Coordinates of C-alpha atoms and ligand atoms in Angstrom, one line a residue:
Chain A
M1 CA 33.7 0.3 -4.7
L2 CA 34.8 1.6 -8.0
A3 CA 33.0 2.9 -11.0
E4 CA 34.9 2.2 -14.2
N5 CA 33.6 4.4 -17.0
A6 CA 29.9 4.3 -16.1
S7 CA 27.4 6.0 -18.0
I8 CA 23.8 6.3 -17.1
F9 CA 21.0 6.6 -19.5
Y10 CA 17.4 7.0 -19.0
G11 CA 15.9 5.8 -22.4
A12 CA 18.3 7.6 -25.0
F13 CA 19.2 10.4 -22.7
R14 CA 22.5 10.2 -21.3
A15 CA 22.3 11.5 -17.5
V16 CA 25.7 10.6 -16.5
A17 CA 28.7 10.2 -18.5
D18 CA 31.6 8.2 -18.3
V19 CA 32.6 8.6 -14.7
T20 CA 35.5 6.7 -13.3
L21 CA 35.7 7.0 -9.4
P22 CA 37.3 5.0 -6.8
V23 CA 35.3 5.1 -3.4
H24 CA 37.5 4.7 -0.6
E25 CA 36.6 2.1 2.1
R26 CA 35.9 3.5 5.6
Q27 CA 36.0 6.8 4.3
I28 CA 32.9 9.3 3.5
T29 CA 32.8 10.5 -0.3
A30 CA 30.8 13.4 -0.9
I31 CA 29.2 14.2 -4.5
I32 CA 28.7 18.0 -5.1
G33 CA 27.4 19.7 -8.1
P34 CA 24.3 22.0 -9.5
S35 CA 21.0 20.5 -9.6
G36 CA 20.1 18.0 -12.1
C37 CA 23.6 17.2 -13.0
G38 CA 23.1 13.6 -12.1
K39 CA 24.0 13.1 -8.5
S40 CA 21.4 11.1 -7.5
T41 CA 21.6 8.8 -10.6
L42 CA 25.1 8.4 -10.2
L43 CA 24.6 7.3 -6.4
R44 CA 21.7 5.1 -7.0
A45 CA 23.7 3.3 -9.7
F46 CA 26.0 2.0 -6.8
N47 CA 23.2 -0.1 -5.5
R48 CA 21.2 -0.6 -8.8
M49 CA 18.4 1.5 -7.4
N50 CA 18.2 2.6 -11.0
D51 CA 16.8 -0.7 -11.9
L52 CA 13.4 0.4 -10.7
V53 CA 13.0 2.9 -13.3
Q54 CA 11.9 1.1 -16.3
S55 CA 14.2 3.2 -18.9
A56 CA 17.3 3.2 -16.9
R57 CA 20.5 1.7 -18.1
V58 CA 23.9 1.3 -17.2
E59 CA 27.0 1.1 -19.3
G60 CA 30.3 0.4 -18.1
K61 CA 31.2 -1.1 -14.8
I62 CA 30.6 -0.6 -11.0
L63 CA 33.0 -2.8 -8.9
L64 CA 32.0 -4.3 -5.3
D65 CA 34.9 -6.2 -4.1
G66 CA 36.2 -6.5 -7.5
D67 CA 32.9 -8.0 -8.8
N68 CA 30.9 -5.8 -11.4
I69 CA 27.4 -5.5 -9.9
Y70 CA 26.0 -5.1 -13.3
A71 CA 27.2 -8.5 -14.5
P72 CA 24.4 -10.7 -15.9
D73 CA 24.5 -13.1 -13.3
V74 CA 24.3 -10.9 -10.2
D75 CA 21.3 -10.2 -8.2
A76 CA 20.2 -6.8 -7.7
V77 CA 18.6 -7.7 -4.2
A78 CA 22.0 -9.2 -3.3
V79 CA 23.8 -6.2 -4.2
R80 CA 21.3 -4.0 -2.2
R81 CA 21.9 -6.0 0.9
R82 CA 25.3 -5.0 0.8
V83 CA 24.9 -1.5 -0.4
G84 CA 22.3 0.2 1.8
M85 CA 20.5 3.5 1.0
V86 CA 19.2 6.5 2.9
F87 CA 16.8 8.7 1.1
Q88 CA 16.4 12.7 0.6
R89 CA 13.0 12.3 2.4
P90 CA 12.7 10.3 5.6
N91 CA 10.7 7.3 4.4
P92 CA 10.1 5.2 7.5
F93 CA 7.5 2.3 7.2
P94 CA 4.1 2.8 8.7
K95 CA 5.0 0.3 11.2
P96 CA 6.1 0.2 14.8
I97 CA 9.8 1.5 15.2
Y98 CA 11.0 -1.9 16.1
D99 CA 9.5 -3.6 13.1
N100 CA 11.1 -1.0 11.1
V101 CA 14.5 -1.8 12.2
A102 CA 14.0 -5.5 12.1
Y103 CA 12.4 -5.5 8.4
G104 CA 15.7 -5.9 6.4
V105 CA 17.0 -8.4 9.3
R106 CA 13.9 -10.6 9.0
L107 CA 14.2 -10.6 5.2
G108 CA 17.4 -12.2 5.4
N109 CA 16.9 -14.4 8.2
P110 CA 13.0 -15.3 9.0
R111 CA 13.7 -17.6 11.9
I112 CA 15.9 -15.3 13.7
P113 CA 15.4 -15.9 17.4
K114 CA 13.5 -13.1 19.2
P115 CA 16.5 -12.3 21.8
E116 CA 18.8 -11.9 18.9
L117 CA 16.7 -9.9 16.8
D118 CA 16.1 -7.7 20.1
A119 CA 19.9 -7.3 20.2
I120 CA 20.3 -6.1 16.8
V121 CA 17.5 -3.7 16.9
E122 CA 19.1 -2.1 20.1
Q123 CA 22.3 -1.9 18.7
S124 CA 21.1 -0.4 15.4
L125 CA 19.2 2.2 17.2
R126 CA 22.2 3.0 19.4
G127 CA 24.4 3.0 16.3
A128 CA 22.0 5.7 14.6
A129 CA 22.2 7.4 17.8
L130 CA 18.2 7.0 18.4
W131 CA 17.9 4.6 21.0
D132 CA 17.7 6.8 24.0
E133 CA 14.9 8.6 22.4
V134 CA 12.6 5.8 21.2
K135 CA 13.6 2.9 23.8
D136 CA 10.3 3.2 25.5
K137 CA 8.1 3.5 22.6
L138 CA 9.2 0.9 20.1
K139 CA 6.1 -0.4 19.4
E140 CA 4.9 3.0 18.2
S141 CA 4.7 4.0 14.6
G142 CA 7.9 5.0 12.8
T143 CA 6.1 7.7 11.2
A144 CA 5.2 9.4 14.5
L145 CA 8.6 10.5 15.2
S146 CA 10.1 14.0 14.1
G147 CA 11.6 14.2 10.7
G148 CA 15.2 14.0 12.2
Q149 CA 14.5 11.1 14.2
Q150 CA 12.9 9.4 11.1
Q151 CA 16.0 9.9 9.5
R152 CA 18.1 8.3 11.9
L153 CA 15.4 5.6 12.1
C154 CA 16.1 5.1 8.4
I155 CA 19.7 5.0 9.1
A156 CA 19.0 2.5 11.9
R157 CA 17.2 0.4 9.5
A158 CA 19.8 0.4 7.0
I159 CA 22.8 -0.5 9.5
A160 CA 20.7 -3.4 10.8
V161 CA 21.3 -5.5 7.7
Q162 CA 25.1 -4.6 8.1
P163 CA 26.0 -3.7 4.9
D164 CA 29.3 -2.8 3.6
V165 CA 28.5 0.6 2.0
L166 CA 25.8 3.5 2.7
L167 CA 24.7 5.5 0.1
M168 CA 23.0 8.8 1.5
D169 CA 21.0 11.2 -1.0
E170 CA 20.7 14.6 0.4
P171 CA 19.9 13.0 3.8
C172 CA 19.7 16.3 5.6
S173 CA 17.9 18.3 3.3
A174 CA 14.5 18.1 5.2
L175 CA 16.3 18.5 8.6
D176 CA 16.9 21.6 10.8
P177 CA 20.6 22.4 11.6
I178 CA 20.5 20.7 15.1
A179 CA 19.3 17.5 13.3
T180 CA 21.6 18.2 10.5
I181 CA 24.7 18.1 13.0
K182 CA 23.6 14.9 14.7
I183 CA 23.5 13.1 11.4
E184 CA 26.9 14.3 10.5
E185 CA 28.4 13.3 14.0
L186 CA 26.5 10.0 13.3
M187 CA 28.5 9.6 10.1
Q188 CA 31.5 10.0 11.6
T189 CA 31.1 7.2 13.9
L190 CA 29.5 5.2 11.3
K191 CA 32.5 5.6 9.1
E192 CA 34.6 3.3 11.5
R193 CA 32.4 0.8 9.7
Y194 CA 30.8 1.6 6.8
T195 CA 32.0 3.2 3.3
I196 CA 29.7 6.0 2.9
M197 CA 28.7 8.3 -0.1
I198 CA 26.7 11.3 0.3
V199 CA 25.1 13.5 -2.1
T200 CA 24.8 17.0 -0.8
H201 CA 23.7 20.5 -1.6
N202 CA 25.2 22.1 1.4
M203 CA 28.9 22.9 0.9
Q204 CA 29.8 23.5 4.7
Q205 CA 28.6 19.7 5.0
A206 CA 30.5 18.5 2.4
A207 CA 33.5 20.7 3.7
R208 CA 32.8 19.3 7.4
A209 CA 32.1 15.8 7.0
S210 CA 33.7 14.2 4.1
D211 CA 37.2 12.8 3.3
Y212 CA 36.6 12.7 -0.5
T213 CA 34.6 15.1 -2.7
V214 CA 33.3 14.4 -6.2
M215 CA 32.3 17.5 -8.2
M216 CA 29.7 17.0 -11.0
M217 CA 28.9 19.6 -13.7
M218 CA 26.2 19.2 -16.5
R219 CA 27.7 19.3 -20.1
P220 CA 26.1 21.1 -22.7
D221 CA 24.5 18.1 -23.9
R222 CA 22.9 17.9 -20.4
A223 CA 25.0 14.7 -19.6
G224 CA 26.4 15.0 -15.9
E225 CA 30.4 14.4 -15.7
M226 CA 32.7 14.2 -12.9
I227 CA 34.9 17.2 -13.5
E228 CA 37.0 16.8 -10.3
F229 CA 37.7 14.1 -7.7
D230 CA 40.1 14.4 -5.2
Q231 CA 40.3 14.9 -0.9
T232 CA 37.9 17.4 0.3
E233 CA 40.4 19.7 1.8
Q234 CA 42.1 19.8 -1.7
I235 CA 38.9 20.3 -3.6
F236 CA 37.8 23.4 -1.0
T237 CA 41.1 25.0 -0.7
N238 CA 43.0 24.3 -3.8
P239 CA 40.7 23.1 -6.5
R240 CA 42.2 22.2 -9.9
D241 CA 39.1 22.9 -12.0
K242 CA 38.0 26.8 -12.1
R243 CA 34.3 25.6 -12.2
T244 CA 34.7 23.8 -9.0
E245 CA 36.4 26.8 -7.3
D246 CA 33.3 28.8 -8.5
Y247 CA 31.0 26.3 -7.2
V248 CA 32.4 25.8 -3.7
S249 CA 32.7 29.4 -3.1
G250 CA 29.3 30.0 -3.9
R251 CA 29.7 32.2 -7.2
F252 CA 28.1 29.7 -9.2
G253 CA 25.3 27.3 -9.5
Chain B
M1 CA -1.6 56.0 5.1
T2 CA -4.0 57.4 2.6
A3 CA -7.7 57.7 2.5
T4 CA -8.1 55.8 -0.6
K5 CA -9.2 52.4 -0.1
H6 CA -6.7 49.4 -1.0
P7 CA -8.2 47.0 -3.6
N8 CA -7.3 43.9 -1.6
S9 CA -9.2 44.9 1.6
L10 CA -9.2 42.8 4.5
K11 CA -12.8 43.1 5.2
R12 CA -14.7 39.9 5.5
K13 CA -16.8 39.1 2.1
T14 CA -19.5 37.0 1.8
R15 CA -18.9 34.5 -0.8
L16 CA -22.2 33.4 -1.9
G17 CA -21.2 30.8 -4.3
E18 CA -19.0 28.9 -1.4
K19 CA -22.4 29.2 0.7
L20 CA -24.5 27.5 -1.9
I21 CA -22.0 24.8 -2.3
Q22 CA -21.7 24.3 1.4
A23 CA -25.6 24.0 1.7
F24 CA -25.5 21.7 -1.6
F25 CA -23.2 19.1 0.1
F26 CA -25.1 19.3 3.4
F27 CA -28.2 18.3 1.6
C28 CA -26.6 15.8 -0.4
G29 CA -25.2 14.1 3.0
F30 CA -28.6 14.7 4.7
V31 CA -30.4 12.9 2.0
S32 CA -28.2 9.5 2.4
I33 CA -28.7 9.6 6.2
F34 CA -32.5 10.2 5.6
T35 CA -32.5 7.3 3.2
T36 CA -30.9 5.1 5.6
L37 CA -33.6 6.3 8.5
G38 CA -36.4 5.6 6.0
I39 CA -35.3 2.0 5.2
V40 CA -34.9 1.5 8.9
V41 CA -38.6 2.7 9.7
A42 CA -40.2 0.8 6.6
L43 CA -38.5 -2.3 7.8
G44 CA -39.2 -1.8 11.4
S45 CA -42.9 -1.1 11.0
Q46 CA -43.5 -4.1 8.7
A47 CA -41.6 -6.3 11.3
L48 CA -43.6 -4.9 13.9
R49 CA -46.6 -5.7 12.3
F50 CA -45.5 -9.5 11.6
F51 CA -44.5 -10.0 15.3
G52 CA -47.8 -8.8 16.1
E53 CA -49.4 -11.7 14.4
P54 CA -51.1 -14.0 17.0
S55 CA -49.5 -17.1 15.3
I56 CA -46.2 -15.8 15.6
N57 CA -43.5 -16.4 18.6
P58 CA -40.7 -13.7 18.0
I59 CA -38.2 -16.1 20.1
E60 CA -38.8 -18.9 17.6
L61 CA -37.1 -16.6 15.0
I62 CA -33.4 -17.5 16.1
T63 CA -34.3 -20.9 18.1
T64 CA -35.9 -22.9 15.3
T65 CA -34.7 -23.8 12.0
N66 CA -37.6 -24.1 9.8
W67 CA -38.8 -21.2 7.4
S68 CA -42.6 -21.4 6.7
P69 CA -44.1 -18.5 8.0
N70 CA -47.4 -19.5 6.9
I71 CA -47.7 -22.3 8.9
G72 CA -46.2 -20.3 11.8
E73 CA -42.7 -21.7 11.4
I74 CA -40.3 -18.7 11.5
G75 CA -36.7 -20.2 12.1
I76 CA -34.7 -17.8 9.7
W77 CA -31.7 -19.7 10.4
S78 CA -32.4 -21.9 7.3
L79 CA -31.9 -18.7 5.2
V80 CA -29.2 -17.1 7.1
T81 CA -26.8 -20.2 7.1
S82 CA -27.2 -20.6 3.2
T83 CA -26.5 -16.8 2.7
L84 CA -23.5 -17.3 4.9
I85 CA -22.2 -20.1 3.0
T86 CA -22.4 -18.7 -0.4
T87 CA -20.9 -15.4 0.9
F88 CA -18.0 -17.5 2.4
L89 CA -17.6 -19.6 -0.8
A90 CA -17.7 -16.2 -2.8
L91 CA -15.2 -14.6 -0.6
L92 CA -13.0 -17.9 -0.9
V93 CA -13.0 -17.2 -4.6
A94 CA -12.9 -13.4 -4.8
I95 CA -10.5 -12.4 -2.0
P96 CA -7.4 -14.3 -3.1
L97 CA -7.8 -14.0 -6.8
G98 CA -8.9 -10.3 -6.4
L99 CA -6.0 -9.2 -4.4
A100 CA -3.5 -11.3 -6.1
A101 CA -4.6 -9.6 -9.5
A102 CA -4.6 -6.3 -7.6
I103 CA -1.0 -7.0 -6.8
Y104 CA -0.1 -7.8 -10.4
L105 CA -1.6 -4.9 -11.7
S106 CA -0.1 -2.2 -9.3
E107 CA 3.3 -3.6 -8.6
Y108 CA 4.0 -6.0 -11.4
A109 CA 2.4 -5.0 -14.6
T110 CA 3.9 -2.5 -17.0
P111 CA 1.9 0.7 -17.6
K112 CA 0.7 -0.9 -21.0
V113 CA -0.4 -4.0 -19.5
R114 CA -2.2 -2.0 -16.8
N115 CA -3.7 0.1 -19.3
T116 CA -5.4 -2.6 -21.1
L117 CA -6.3 -5.0 -18.5
K118 CA -7.9 -2.3 -15.9
P119 CA -10.7 -1.2 -18.5
I120 CA -11.4 -4.9 -19.3
L121 CA -11.7 -5.8 -15.7
E122 CA -14.0 -2.8 -15.3
I123 CA -16.2 -3.9 -18.0
L124 CA -16.4 -7.5 -16.4
A125 CA -17.7 -5.5 -13.1
G126 CA -20.5 -4.5 -15.3
V127 CA -22.0 -7.6 -16.6
P128 CA -25.6 -7.9 -15.2
T129 CA -25.5 -10.7 -12.7
V130 CA -28.4 -12.7 -14.4
V131 CA -25.7 -13.6 -16.9
Y132 CA -23.4 -14.9 -14.0
G133 CA -26.9 -16.5 -12.7
Y134 CA -26.7 -18.9 -15.8
F135 CA -23.1 -19.1 -16.1
A136 CA -23.3 -20.7 -12.6
L137 CA -26.4 -23.1 -13.8
T138 CA -25.1 -23.9 -17.1
F139 CA -21.4 -24.1 -16.5
M140 CA -20.5 -24.2 -13.0
T141 CA -23.1 -26.6 -11.8
P142 CA -22.2 -29.2 -14.5
L143 CA -18.7 -28.9 -13.8
L144 CA -19.2 -29.5 -9.9
R145 CA -21.3 -32.4 -10.8
L146 CA -18.7 -33.9 -13.2
I147 CA -16.0 -33.5 -10.4
F148 CA -17.9 -34.4 -7.3
G149 CA -20.7 -36.8 -8.9
S150 CA -24.1 -35.7 -9.7
D151 CA -25.5 -37.8 -6.9
V152 CA -23.6 -35.6 -4.4
V153 CA -24.2 -32.2 -6.0
K154 CA -27.8 -31.1 -6.6
I155 CA -29.0 -29.3 -9.8
Y156 CA -29.5 -26.4 -7.7
N157 CA -26.5 -25.8 -5.1
M158 CA -25.2 -23.4 -2.9
A159 CA -21.4 -24.1 -4.2
S160 CA -22.0 -23.2 -7.6
A161 CA -23.8 -20.0 -6.9
G162 CA -21.2 -19.1 -4.4
L163 CA -18.2 -19.6 -6.3
V164 CA -19.8 -17.8 -9.5
C165 CA -20.7 -14.9 -7.1
G166 CA -17.2 -14.8 -6.0
V167 CA -16.1 -14.5 -9.7
M168 CA -18.5 -11.6 -10.2
I169 CA -16.9 -9.6 -7.2
I170 CA -13.4 -10.4 -8.4
P171 CA -13.2 -7.1 -10.3
L172 CA -14.7 -5.2 -7.6
I173 CA -12.2 -6.2 -5.1
C174 CA -9.4 -6.1 -7.7
S175 CA -10.0 -2.5 -8.8
M176 CA -10.7 -1.1 -5.3
S177 CA -7.9 -2.7 -3.9
E178 CA -5.6 -1.6 -6.7
D179 CA -6.3 2.0 -6.3
A180 CA -5.7 1.6 -2.6
L181 CA -2.3 0.0 -3.6
R182 CA -1.1 2.3 -6.0
A183 CA -1.7 5.2 -3.5
V184 CA 1.2 4.0 -1.3
P185 CA 3.8 6.4 -1.8
R186 CA 6.7 5.3 -4.0
S187 CA 9.1 6.1 -1.2
L188 CA 7.9 3.3 0.7
R189 CA 8.7 1.1 -2.1
E190 CA 12.0 2.5 -2.6
G191 CA 12.8 2.1 1.3
S192 CA 12.0 -1.5 1.1
F193 CA 14.1 -2.3 -2.1
G194 CA 17.0 -0.4 -0.5
L195 CA 17.1 -3.0 2.3
G196 CA 17.4 -6.0 0.0
A197 CA 13.7 -6.7 -0.3
T198 CA 12.5 -8.6 -3.3
K199 CA 9.4 -7.4 -5.3
L200 CA 7.1 -10.1 -3.6
E201 CA 8.4 -9.2 -0.1
T202 CA 8.0 -5.4 -0.8
S203 CA 4.6 -5.9 -2.2
L204 CA 3.2 -8.2 0.8
R205 CA 5.2 -6.7 3.6
V206 CA 5.1 -2.9 2.8
V207 CA 2.5 -2.1 0.1
L208 CA -0.3 -4.4 1.2
P209 CA -0.1 -3.3 4.9
A210 CA -0.1 0.3 4.1
A211 CA -3.1 -0.1 1.8
L212 CA -4.7 -1.9 4.3
S213 CA -7.8 0.1 5.0
G214 CA -8.6 0.5 1.4
V215 CA -8.2 -3.4 0.9
I216 CA -10.4 -4.0 3.8
A217 CA -13.0 -1.5 2.3
A218 CA -12.8 -3.2 -1.0
I219 CA -13.5 -6.4 0.8
V220 CA -16.3 -5.3 2.7
V221 CA -17.9 -3.9 -0.4
G222 CA -17.3 -7.0 -2.0
T223 CA -18.9 -9.1 1.0
S224 CA -21.8 -6.9 1.0
R225 CA -22.5 -7.6 -2.7
A226 CA -22.2 -11.4 -2.0
I227 CA -24.6 -11.0 0.9
G228 CA -26.9 -9.1 -1.0
E229 CA -26.5 -10.8 -4.2
T230 CA -29.9 -11.8 -5.6
M231 CA -30.0 -13.2 -9.1
I232 CA -27.3 -15.8 -9.0
M233 CA -28.5 -16.9 -5.8
A234 CA -32.2 -16.9 -7.3
T235 CA -30.9 -18.7 -10.5
A236 CA -28.7 -21.4 -9.1
A237 CA -28.8 -22.0 -5.5
G238 CA -32.1 -23.4 -5.1
A239 CA -35.9 -21.9 -4.4
G240 CA -36.9 -23.1 -0.9
P241 CA -35.4 -22.7 2.5
N242 CA -33.3 -25.5 3.6
F243 CA -31.3 -25.7 7.0
T244 CA -28.1 -27.5 5.8
F245 CA -24.4 -27.0 6.2
N246 CA -23.6 -29.0 3.1
P247 CA -22.9 -26.4 0.0
F248 CA -23.7 -29.1 -2.4
E249 CA -27.4 -28.8 -1.5
S250 CA -29.9 -26.8 -2.6
A251 CA -30.9 -24.2 -0.3
E252 CA -32.4 -20.6 -0.7
T253 CA -30.5 -17.5 0.5
M254 CA -32.2 -14.4 2.2
A255 CA -32.0 -12.2 -0.9
G256 CA -33.1 -15.1 -3.1
H257 CA -36.1 -15.4 -0.7
I258 CA -37.1 -12.0 -0.6
V259 CA -37.5 -11.7 -4.7
R260 CA -39.1 -14.8 -4.9
I261 CA -41.7 -14.0 -2.5
S262 CA -42.1 -10.4 -3.7
G263 CA -42.2 -11.5 -7.3
G264 CA -44.8 -14.1 -6.9
D265 CA -48.5 -13.1 -6.7
V266 CA -48.7 -13.1 -2.7
D267 CA -51.3 -11.3 -1.1
Y268 CA -49.8 -7.9 0.8
N269 CA -51.8 -8.7 3.8
S270 CA -50.6 -12.1 4.2
I271 CA -48.0 -13.6 6.4
D272 CA -45.9 -14.7 3.7
Y273 CA -45.4 -11.0 2.6
T274 CA -44.8 -9.3 5.8
S275 CA -42.3 -12.2 6.9
I276 CA -40.0 -10.8 3.9
F277 CA -39.5 -7.6 5.8
I278 CA -38.1 -9.6 8.7
V279 CA -35.6 -11.3 6.4
G280 CA -34.8 -7.6 5.1
L281 CA -34.2 -6.4 8.2
T282 CA -32.0 -9.4 9.3
L283 CA -30.0 -8.6 6.2
F284 CA -29.8 -5.0 6.9
L285 CA -28.3 -5.8 10.4
M286 CA -25.8 -8.0 8.8
T287 CA -24.2 -5.9 6.6
L288 CA -24.3 -3.3 9.3
A289 CA -22.5 -5.7 11.7
L290 CA -20.0 -6.1 8.7
N291 CA -19.5 -2.5 8.6
F292 CA -18.8 -2.1 12.4
L293 CA -16.4 -5.1 12.4
S294 CA -14.5 -3.7 9.6
R295 CA -14.2 -0.6 11.1
Y296 CA -13.0 -1.8 14.3
F297 CA -10.5 -3.9 12.2
V298 CA -9.1 -1.1 10.3
N299 CA -8.9 1.2 13.3
K300 CA -6.8 -1.6 14.7
Y301 CA -4.4 -2.7 12.1
R302 CA -4.0 0.2 9.8
E303 CA -0.8 1.6 9.2
V304 CA -0.9 5.3 8.4
Y305 CA 1.6 7.1 5.9
E306 CA 1.4 10.4 5.3
Ligands
ATP1 N1 13.4 8.6 -13.6 C1 14.0 9.4 -14.5 N2 13.4 9.4 -15.9 C2 14.2 10.2 -16.5 N3 15.1 11.3 -16.5 C3 15.3 11.1 -15.2 C4 14.8 10.4 -14.2 N4 15.5 10.7 -13.1 C5 16.6 11.7 -13.4 N5 16.4 12.2 -14.6 C6 17.1 13.1 -15.3 O1 18.5 12.7 -15.2 C7 19.1 14.1 -14.7 C8 19.8 13.9 -13.5 O2 18.9 13.8 -12.4 P1 19.4 13.6 -10.9 O3 18.0 13.3 -10.3 O4 20.3 12.5 -10.9 O5 19.7 15.0 -10.7 P2 20.7 15.6 -9.1 O6 22.1 16.0 -9.7 O7 20.4 14.5 -8.3 O8 19.9 16.7 -8.9 P3 19.2 17.4 -7.4 O9 20.4 18.2 -7.0 O10 18.2 18.5 -8.0 O11 18.5 16.3 -6.7 C9 18.1 15.2 -14.9 O12 18.1 15.8 -16.2 C10 16.9 14.5 -14.6 O13 15.8 15.0 -15.3
MG2 MG1 19.0 14.4 -6.5

């Protein structure tokens, strides 16, 4: 995906200013920066989740395989099927685990034969490293799982529809360190097939888990801007911008 | 440690206000339970008196279909079927329309539209039912007669009363369901949209199931209103028991029967008078059964979110 001069507004307030960002395929791109600088806003622009906010508006372009997803003839629903999302707080549906994973698949293909669906559910749960923990209780509610399991269920649910891109907004912020490590390991296997963008407040996580890093910062007019984008190693060892250096070394923000 | 007492001592305090409030809440709960018991006792004792009459054979209550207690005919089915038919028709109108309106208000309407429509809806819920009764008689009945022919549709008929009763409970079902739908966390909707669901899919497959227990509660309250509805039935459904399954026939419902008898000048010792307690008791049992049924249903199908 590629953002070209993207600005995002809430009513008259410009929350994100003029971001141009190439997202590399089958790589993990982390977005970091202080609270309120527009990380979530930017991330949600990549699958048109901001459409759900009445006042939100996007200027500029965001391209998916060369097509602007904000072109007038583009269907936001179709975009979201190709660009999935995992949220900060795990939000499994209050349905059986099986139905959680099958949900998106059934939307796209209501008549899918049961064996085929079973296979997708198993494959997705395996993909999210959850299968062994839940294979005997697929009929139990997704909300009855632990927080870390719920978040992996949400990942399974997202990959079940086979998107091209996965957006993750602080997916580990509600999890303990062990569950966090699990998700990070999972991301490493997922990136073989998916392009991943992740917002995180955890500098070690960005350093450990991502290939590219976007550093955002708030301007004096409170609009968020991208101040640096580079390979993660570069950002953490040899940043070009002084503010990035201060931020990643924890002296700031 | 010094000997001076710390202002925030850990000693147990008696919080008088807390105690009083607790007692008050207990009292309120007790009153409602006591009232229910009182109703059962009042209905039950009169019912026993009724069954004590020599001309009455209790088993005929459910084995015969003519209701005319003064000549010993006590087939309550004629009153029950009419009540069930009008209630069924009312729900046929009120559940789809009420739910659709609720989904519209909670999922589709902009805040401005919602804030205008909801108060209007609540006013509609407050219209006296006698007004609906005359609406049934002067509008719905002529309309039905126009559509189906005046030889088919009686002047007083269950269809008209039932349909209008449905219109009456739309606001109730809508308003209660809307509250339940709106209480579903936003994060669930986002999860659904994030998987490429449309608004309709999200509303029907995620929001509605998550709000099911609230929606069922709304339907139960609506059903109870329809079962117990008196004025619309007394005005438009007919003024005599009639065992029929044809909604275009005139037939008196249980509630309608009770007001007609108790409103007329019957002798308090007559069998006609005590018979209405049997009807009342049956009505009470029906709503009770409805409540148990819905509780079972909710426990079985509800989807719990945090
Ligand atoms: N729905 C909204 N309506 C109006 N303004 C919003 C909305 N969501 C976010 N904003 C504003 O946009 C700016 C960026 O918010 P955003 O949530 O993108 O920040 P963030 O970088 O994700 O912060 P955090 O790290 O705390 O999650 C903030 O000033 C916020 O107040
Ligand atoms: Mg955020």
